[in-house]
């Protein structure tokens, strides 16, 4: 992979065949992607998203393991996406793509039911109480995911952050979402559960600092935020 400056990488992603840049979107751009991911991937295999993907380690890892599924990494940072996209091209992973955008706008980019599964990998925890609505597991985001996912779609969260982990567990409890698996410290288990062995760039740094890595997977059924709005506001 050639050495490129950060600015060059930002420019490069505009021409990479496996990247869609919707950061500076215009009216009409949504229609070019919404409901059309099967055209981008060239098949109608199920689509899994990696949110806050950074360099897209989960897209790359899962993409290599599951050639009959499609993986799309979303992040706002173009230079990070560049690395994942270049790696996918080098590895010949035609089932891995990236989209540069703010995840906040996610409902614009997918038709109802177009997404089957979501991984959220080491998202920024937004620890200030005033920023809780920016957390990618806040019910505001879960409502958005629900609109684009198949019924009972599976959400995975991997994080090093205790507060974000506890917040997410509390949200899951409040919304009565079915939990598939919940692990407070993955690497203390005798054997690492399937696919949790894929390590992201940030995860490796957290592990080097001796931090524990937490994981929860849950099914997203209908999210009725209004019913629990007051309780959610109390969460920190
Ligand atoms: C701590 S990094 C984790 C990157 C990668 N998943 C990893 O584990 O190496 C968090 C990433 O989330 C992205 N991010 C945070 N909030 C976002 C949002 N609302 N929309 C798009 N990207 C976001 C940041 O740009 C950053 O790359």
PDB file of N, CA and C in Angstrom, residues 26-94:
ATOM      1  N   UNK A  26     -25.655  15.940  -1.778  1.00  0.00           N
ATOM      2  CA  UNK A  26     -26.614  16.879  -2.349  1.00  0.00           C
ATOM      3  C   UNK A  26     -27.960  16.166  -2.459  1.00  0.00           C
ATOM      4  N   UNK A  27     -28.994  16.949  -2.581  1.00  0.00           N
ATOM      5  CA  UNK A  27     -30.331  16.393  -2.803  1.00  0.00           C
ATOM      6  C   UNK A  27     -30.255  15.432  -3.992  1.00  0.00           C
ATOM      7  N   UNK A  28     -30.791  14.282  -3.889  1.00  0.00           N
ATOM      8  CA  UNK A  28     -30.726  13.343  -5.012  1.00  0.00           C
ATOM      9  C   UNK A  28     -29.694  12.252  -4.772  1.00  0.00           C
ATOM     10  N   UNK A  29     -28.664  12.563  -3.944  1.00  0.00           N
ATOM     11  CA  UNK A  29     -27.648  11.554  -3.660  1.00  0.00           C
ATOM     12  C   UNK A  29     -28.246  10.377  -2.891  1.00  0.00           C
ATOM     13  N   UNK A  30     -29.224  10.695  -2.031  1.00  0.00           N
ATOM     14  CA  UNK A  30     -29.831   9.616  -1.242  1.00  0.00           C
ATOM     15  C   UNK A  30     -30.446   8.578  -2.169  1.00  0.00           C
ATOM     16  N   UNK A  31     -31.159   9.082  -3.173  1.00  0.00           N
ATOM     17  CA  UNK A  31     -31.844   8.165  -4.088  1.00  0.00           C
ATOM     18  C   UNK A  31     -30.857   7.292  -4.848  1.00  0.00           C
ATOM     19  N   UNK A  32     -29.624   7.788  -4.979  1.00  0.00           N
ATOM     20  CA  UNK A  32     -28.615   7.014  -5.711  1.00  0.00           C
ATOM     21  C   UNK A  32     -28.150   5.796  -4.921  1.00  0.00           C
ATOM     22  N   UNK A  33     -28.362   5.814  -3.608  1.00  0.00           N
ATOM     23  CA  UNK A  33     -27.896   4.675  -2.795  1.00  0.00           C
ATOM     24  C   UNK A  33     -29.042   3.925  -2.099  1.00  0.00           C
ATOM     25  N   UNK A  34     -30.073   4.657  -1.678  1.00  0.00           N
ATOM     26  CA  UNK A  34     -31.145   4.021  -0.895  1.00  0.00           C
ATOM     27  C   UNK A  34     -31.838   2.934  -1.704  1.00  0.00           C
ATOM     28  N   UNK A  35     -31.838   1.722  -1.137  1.00  0.00           N
ATOM     29  CA  UNK A  35     -32.488   0.600  -1.826  1.00  0.00           C
ATOM     30  C   UNK A  35     -31.663   0.045  -2.978  1.00  0.00           C
ATOM     31  N   UNK A  36     -30.437   0.531  -3.139  1.00  0.00           N
ATOM     32  CA  UNK A  36     -29.642   0.135  -4.301  1.00  0.00           C
ATOM     33  C   UNK A  36     -28.349  -0.574  -3.927  1.00  0.00           C
ATOM     34  N   UNK A  37     -28.217  -0.981  -2.653  1.00  0.00           N
ATOM     35  CA  UNK A  37     -26.943  -1.584  -2.243  1.00  0.00           C
ATOM     36  C   UNK A  37     -26.682  -2.888  -2.966  1.00  0.00           C
ATOM     37  N   UNK A  38     -27.739  -3.569  -3.377  1.00  0.00           N
ATOM     38  CA  UNK A  38     -27.516  -4.824  -4.122  1.00  0.00           C
ATOM     39  C   UNK A  38     -26.833  -4.524  -5.469  1.00  0.00           C
ATOM     40  N   UNK A  39     -27.083  -3.337  -6.017  1.00  0.00           N
ATOM     41  CA  UNK A  39     -26.399  -2.954  -7.270  1.00  0.00           C
ATOM     42  C   UNK A  39     -24.914  -2.672  -7.004  1.00  0.00           C
ATOM     43  N   UNK A  40     -24.655  -1.971  -5.891  1.00  0.00           N
ATOM     44  CA  UNK A  40     -23.247  -1.671  -5.567  1.00  0.00           C
ATOM     45  C   UNK A  40     -22.451  -2.954  -5.320  1.00  0.00           C
ATOM     46  N   UNK A  41     -23.085  -3.907  -4.614  1.00  0.00           N
ATOM     47  CA  UNK A  41     -22.376  -5.151  -4.301  1.00  0.00           C
ATOM     48  C   UNK A  41     -22.453  -6.169  -5.440  1.00  0.00           C
ATOM     49  N   UNK A  42     -23.388  -5.964  -6.348  1.00  0.00           N
ATOM     50  CA  UNK A  42     -23.522  -6.895  -7.468  1.00  0.00           C
ATOM     51  C   UNK A  42     -24.218  -8.187  -7.092  1.00  0.00           C
ATOM     52  N   UNK A  43     -24.934  -8.192  -5.992  1.00  0.00           N
ATOM     53  CA  UNK A  43     -25.709  -9.375  -5.574  1.00  0.00           C
ATOM     54  C   UNK A  43     -26.694  -8.917  -4.502  1.00  0.00           C
ATOM     55  N   UNK A  44     -27.629  -9.806  -4.133  1.00  0.00           N
ATOM     56  CA  UNK A  44     -28.564  -9.388  -3.074  1.00  0.00           C
ATOM     57  C   UNK A  44     -28.335 -10.168  -1.781  1.00  0.00           C
ATOM     58  N   UNK A  45     -27.064 -10.456  -1.502  1.00  0.00           N
ATOM     59  CA  UNK A  45     -26.719 -11.079  -0.226  1.00  0.00           C
ATOM     60  C   UNK A  45     -27.017 -10.116   0.927  1.00  0.00           C
ATOM     61  N   UNK A  46     -27.210 -10.658   2.150  1.00  0.00           N
ATOM     62  CA  UNK A  46     -27.517  -9.781   3.286  1.00  0.00           C
ATOM     63  C   UNK A  46     -26.400  -8.759   3.547  1.00  0.00           C
ATOM     64  N   UNK A  47     -26.816  -7.576   3.987  1.00  0.00           N
ATOM     65  CA  UNK A  47     -25.851  -6.490   4.227  1.00  0.00           C
ATOM     66  C   UNK A  47     -25.675  -6.276   5.737  1.00  0.00           C
ATOM     67  N   UNK A  48     -24.420  -6.336   6.176  1.00  0.00           N
ATOM     68  CA  UNK A  48     -24.065  -6.022   7.567  1.00  0.00           C
ATOM     69  C   UNK A  48     -23.323  -4.695   7.577  1.00  0.00           C
ATOM     70  N   UNK A  49     -23.689  -3.804   8.505  1.00  0.00           N
ATOM     71  CA  UNK A  49     -22.988  -2.518   8.641  1.00  0.00           C
ATOM     72  C   UNK A  49     -21.978  -2.589   9.784  1.00  0.00           C
ATOM     73  N   UNK A  50     -20.852  -1.916   9.611  1.00  0.00           N
ATOM     74  CA  UNK A  50     -19.957  -1.643  10.742  1.00  0.00           C
ATOM     75  C   UNK A  50     -19.997  -0.140  10.963  1.00  0.00           C
ATOM     76  N   UNK A  51     -20.564   0.281  12.090  1.00  0.00           N
ATOM     77  CA  UNK A  51     -20.682   1.713  12.388  1.00  0.00           C
ATOM     78  C   UNK A  51     -19.479   2.178  13.199  1.00  0.00           C
ATOM     79  N   UNK A  52     -19.031   3.421  12.927  1.00  0.00           N
ATOM     80  CA  UNK A  52     -17.796   3.943  13.535  1.00  0.00           C
ATOM     81  C   UNK A  52     -16.641   3.025  13.152  1.00  0.00           C
ATOM     82  N   UNK A  53     -16.599   2.655  11.889  1.00  0.00           N
ATOM     83  CA  UNK A  53     -15.719   1.567  11.440  1.00  0.00           C
ATOM     84  C   UNK A  53     -14.245   1.930  11.456  1.00  0.00           C
ATOM     85  N   UNK A  54     -13.903   3.243  11.464  1.00  0.00           N
ATOM     86  CA  UNK A  54     -12.483   3.601  11.403  1.00  0.00           C
ATOM     87  C   UNK A  54     -11.842   2.965  10.180  1.00  0.00           C
ATOM     88  N   UNK A  55     -10.854   2.098  10.413  1.00  0.00           N
ATOM     89  CA  UNK A  55     -10.157   1.434   9.304  1.00  0.00           C
ATOM     90  C   UNK A  55     -10.887   0.174   8.837  1.00  0.00           C
ATOM     91  N   UNK A  56     -12.028  -0.091   9.439  1.00  0.00           N
ATOM     92  CA  UNK A  56     -12.899  -1.159   8.940  1.00  0.00           C
ATOM     93  C   UNK A  56     -12.430  -2.568   9.255  1.00  0.00           C
ATOM     94  N   UNK A  57     -11.846  -2.742  10.432  1.00  0.00           N
ATOM     95  CA  UNK A  57     -11.296  -4.071  10.745  1.00  0.00           C
ATOM     96  C   UNK A  57     -12.357  -5.168  10.778  1.00  0.00           C
ATOM     97  N   UNK A  58     -13.557  -4.820  11.252  1.00  0.00           N
ATOM     98  CA  UNK A  58     -14.607  -5.857  11.266  1.00  0.00           C
ATOM     99  C   UNK A  58     -15.121  -6.147   9.866  1.00  0.00           C
ATOM    100  N   UNK A  59     -15.237  -5.129   9.047  1.00  0.00           N
ATOM    101  CA  UNK A  59     -15.643  -5.370   7.650  1.00  0.00           C
ATOM    102  C   UNK A  59     -14.650  -6.307   6.969  1.00  0.00           C
ATOM    103  N   UNK A  60     -13.372  -6.021   7.171  1.00  0.00           N
ATOM    104  CA  UNK A  60     -12.332  -6.821   6.502  1.00  0.00           C
ATOM    105  C   UNK A  60     -12.308  -8.250   7.052  1.00  0.00           C
ATOM    106  N   UNK A  61     -12.388  -8.352   8.385  1.00  0.00           N
ATOM    107  CA  UNK A  61     -12.320  -9.676   9.019  1.00  0.00           C
ATOM    108  C   UNK A  61     -13.529 -10.538   8.675  1.00  0.00           C
ATOM    109  N   UNK A  62     -14.719  -9.956   8.835  1.00  0.00           N
ATOM    110  CA  UNK A  62     -15.934 -10.726   8.546  1.00  0.00           C
ATOM    111  C   UNK A  62     -16.080 -10.945   7.042  1.00  0.00           C
ATOM    112  N   UNK A  63     -15.673  -9.956   6.260  1.00  0.00           N
ATOM    113  CA  UNK A  63     -15.776 -10.079   4.798  1.00  0.00           C
ATOM    114  C   UNK A  63     -14.984 -11.265   4.274  1.00  0.00           C
ATOM    115  N   UNK A  64     -13.810 -11.493   4.867  1.00  0.00           N
ATOM    116  CA  UNK A  64     -12.981 -12.629   4.447  1.00  0.00           C
ATOM    117  C   UNK A  64     -13.612 -13.955   4.890  1.00  0.00           C
ATOM    118  N   UNK A  65     -14.279 -13.934   6.048  1.00  0.00           N
ATOM    119  CA  UNK A  65     -14.872 -15.178   6.583  1.00  0.00           C
ATOM    120  C   UNK A  65     -16.205 -15.534   5.935  1.00  0.00           C
ATOM    121  N   UNK A  66     -16.933 -14.501   5.502  1.00  0.00           N
ATOM    122  CA  UNK A  66     -18.284 -14.745   4.980  1.00  0.00           C
ATOM    123  C   UNK A  66     -18.430 -14.144   3.578  1.00  0.00           C
ATOM    124  N   UNK A  67     -17.891 -14.843   2.562  1.00  0.00           N
ATOM    125  CA  UNK A  67     -17.950 -14.293   1.206  1.00  0.00           C
ATOM    126  C   UNK A  67     -19.373 -14.184   0.670  1.00  0.00           C
ATOM    127  N   UNK A  68     -20.321 -14.892   1.287  1.00  0.00           N
ATOM    128  CA  UNK A  68     -21.706 -14.829   0.814  1.00  0.00           C
ATOM    129  C   UNK A  68     -22.529 -13.783   1.565  1.00  0.00           C
ATOM    130  N   UNK A  69     -21.817 -12.876   2.254  1.00  0.00           N
ATOM    131  CA  UNK A  69     -22.502 -11.747   2.892  1.00  0.00           C
ATOM    132  C   UNK A  69     -21.766 -10.459   2.519  1.00  0.00           C
ATOM    133  N   UNK A  70     -22.479  -9.353   2.553  1.00  0.00           N
ATOM    134  CA  UNK A  70     -21.879  -8.064   2.201  1.00  0.00           C
ATOM    135  C   UNK A  70     -21.640  -7.223   3.461  1.00  0.00           C
ATOM    136  N   UNK A  71     -20.575  -6.430   3.446  1.00  0.00           N
ATOM    137  CA  UNK A  71     -20.202  -5.624   4.606  1.00  0.00           C
ATOM    138  C   UNK A  71     -19.929  -4.192   4.181  1.00  0.00           C
ATOM    139  N   UNK A  72     -20.531  -3.265   4.913  1.00  0.00           N
ATOM    140  CA  UNK A  72     -20.400  -1.852   4.570  1.00  0.00           C
ATOM    141  C   UNK A  72     -19.982  -1.087   5.834  1.00  0.00           C
ATOM    142  N   UNK A  73     -18.815  -0.458   5.778  1.00  0.00           N
ATOM    143  CA  UNK A  73     -18.307   0.304   6.918  1.00  0.00           C
ATOM    144  C   UNK A  73     -18.662   1.772   6.789  1.00  0.00           C
ATOM    145  N   UNK A  74     -19.156   2.383   7.880  1.00  0.00           N
ATOM    146  CA  UNK A  74     -19.530   3.802   7.871  1.00  0.00           C
ATOM    147  C   UNK A  74     -18.683   4.563   8.879  1.00  0.00           C
ATOM    148  N   UNK A  75     -18.123   5.663   8.442  1.00  0.00           N
ATOM    149  CA  UNK A  75     -17.378   6.548   9.338  1.00  0.00           C
ATOM    150  C   UNK A  75     -17.302   7.911   8.670  1.00  0.00           C
ATOM    151  N   UNK A  76     -17.091   8.941   9.503  1.00  0.00           N
ATOM    152  CA  UNK A  76     -16.985  10.294   8.938  1.00  0.00           C
ATOM    153  C   UNK A  76     -15.541  10.600   8.537  1.00  0.00           C
ATOM    154  N   UNK A  77     -14.599   9.839   9.082  1.00  0.00           N
ATOM    155  CA  UNK A  77     -13.185  10.155   8.825  1.00  0.00           C
ATOM    156  C   UNK A  77     -12.677   9.455   7.568  1.00  0.00           C
ATOM    157  N   UNK A  78     -12.502  10.254   6.505  1.00  0.00           N
ATOM    158  CA  UNK A  78     -12.135   9.696   5.209  1.00  0.00           C
ATOM    159  C   UNK A  78     -10.772   9.046   5.172  1.00  0.00           C
ATOM    160  N   UNK A  79      -9.820   9.594   5.956  1.00  0.00           N
ATOM    161  CA  UNK A  79      -8.471   9.017   5.887  1.00  0.00           C
ATOM    162  C   UNK A  79      -8.432   7.626   6.507  1.00  0.00           C
ATOM    163  N   UNK A  80      -9.308   7.396   7.500  1.00  0.00           N
ATOM    164  CA  UNK A  80      -9.366   6.050   8.106  1.00  0.00           C
ATOM    165  C   UNK A  80     -10.035   5.069   7.141  1.00  0.00           C
ATOM    166  N   UNK A  81     -11.128   5.505   6.553  1.00  0.00           N
ATOM    167  CA  UNK A  81     -11.834   4.667   5.575  1.00  0.00           C
ATOM    168  C   UNK A  81     -10.902   4.282   4.423  1.00  0.00           C
ATOM    169  N   UNK A  82     -10.057   5.222   4.025  1.00  0.00           N
ATOM    170  CA  UNK A  82      -9.102   4.973   2.928  1.00  0.00           C
ATOM    171  C   UNK A  82      -8.300   3.695   3.207  1.00  0.00           C
ATOM    172  N   UNK A  83      -7.849   3.560   4.470  1.00  0.00           N
ATOM    173  CA  UNK A  83      -7.019   2.395   4.794  1.00  0.00           C
ATOM    174  C   UNK A  83      -7.794   1.101   4.612  1.00  0.00           C
ATOM    175  N   UNK A  84      -9.016   1.080   5.133  1.00  0.00           N
ATOM    176  CA  UNK A  84      -9.834  -0.129   5.010  1.00  0.00           C
ATOM    177  C   UNK A  84     -10.166  -0.432   3.561  1.00  0.00           C
ATOM    178  N   UNK A  85     -10.487   0.630   2.820  1.00  0.00           N
ATOM    179  CA  UNK A  85     -10.880   0.437   1.415  1.00  0.00           C
ATOM    180  C   UNK A  85      -9.708  -0.079   0.593  1.00  0.00           C
ATOM    181  N   UNK A  86      -8.517   0.475   0.829  1.00  0.00           N
ATOM    182  CA  UNK A  86      -7.322   0.019   0.101  1.00  0.00           C
ATOM    183  C   UNK A  86      -7.014  -1.434   0.453  1.00  0.00           C
ATOM    184  N   UNK A  87      -7.174  -1.761   1.740  1.00  0.00           N
ATOM    185  CA  UNK A  87      -6.906  -3.138   2.173  1.00  0.00           C
ATOM    186  C   UNK A  87      -7.888  -4.107   1.514  1.00  0.00           C
ATOM    187  N   UNK A  88      -9.162  -3.709   1.457  1.00  0.00           N
ATOM    188  CA  UNK A  88     -10.178  -4.570   0.826  1.00  0.00           C
ATOM    189  C   UNK A  88      -9.831  -4.813  -0.644  1.00  0.00           C
ATOM    190  N   UNK A  89      -9.360  -3.761  -1.310  1.00  0.00           N
ATOM    191  CA  UNK A  89      -8.971  -3.920  -2.721  1.00  0.00           C
ATOM    192  C   UNK A  89      -7.770  -4.846  -2.825  1.00  0.00           C
ATOM    193  N   UNK A  90      -6.776  -4.639  -1.956  1.00  0.00           N
ATOM    194  CA  UNK A  90      -5.578  -5.509  -1.968  1.00  0.00           C
ATOM    195  C   UNK A  90      -5.951  -6.966  -1.717  1.00  0.00           C
ATOM    196  N   UNK A  91      -6.914  -7.168  -0.794  1.00  0.00           N
ATOM    197  CA  UNK A  91      -7.305  -8.537  -0.425  1.00  0.00           C
ATOM    198  C   UNK A  91      -8.330  -9.127  -1.400  1.00  0.00           C
ATOM    199  N   UNK A  92      -8.760  -8.348  -2.365  1.00  0.00           N
ATOM    200  CA  UNK A  92      -9.739  -8.843  -3.342  1.00  0.00           C
ATOM    201  C   UNK A  92     -11.109  -9.112  -2.736  1.00  0.00           C
ATOM    202  N   UNK A  93     -11.451  -8.326  -1.690  1.00  0.00           N
ATOM    203  CA  UNK A  93     -12.747  -8.533  -1.015  1.00  0.00           C
ATOM    204  C   UNK A  93     -13.826  -7.704  -1.716  1.00  0.00           C
ATOM    205  N   UNK A  94     -14.507  -8.315  -2.653  1.00  0.00           N
ATOM    206  CA  UNK A  94     -15.532  -7.581  -3.408  1.00  0.00           C
ATOM    207  C   UNK A  94     -16.822  -7.423  -2.594  1.00  0.00           C
TER     208      UNK A  94
END
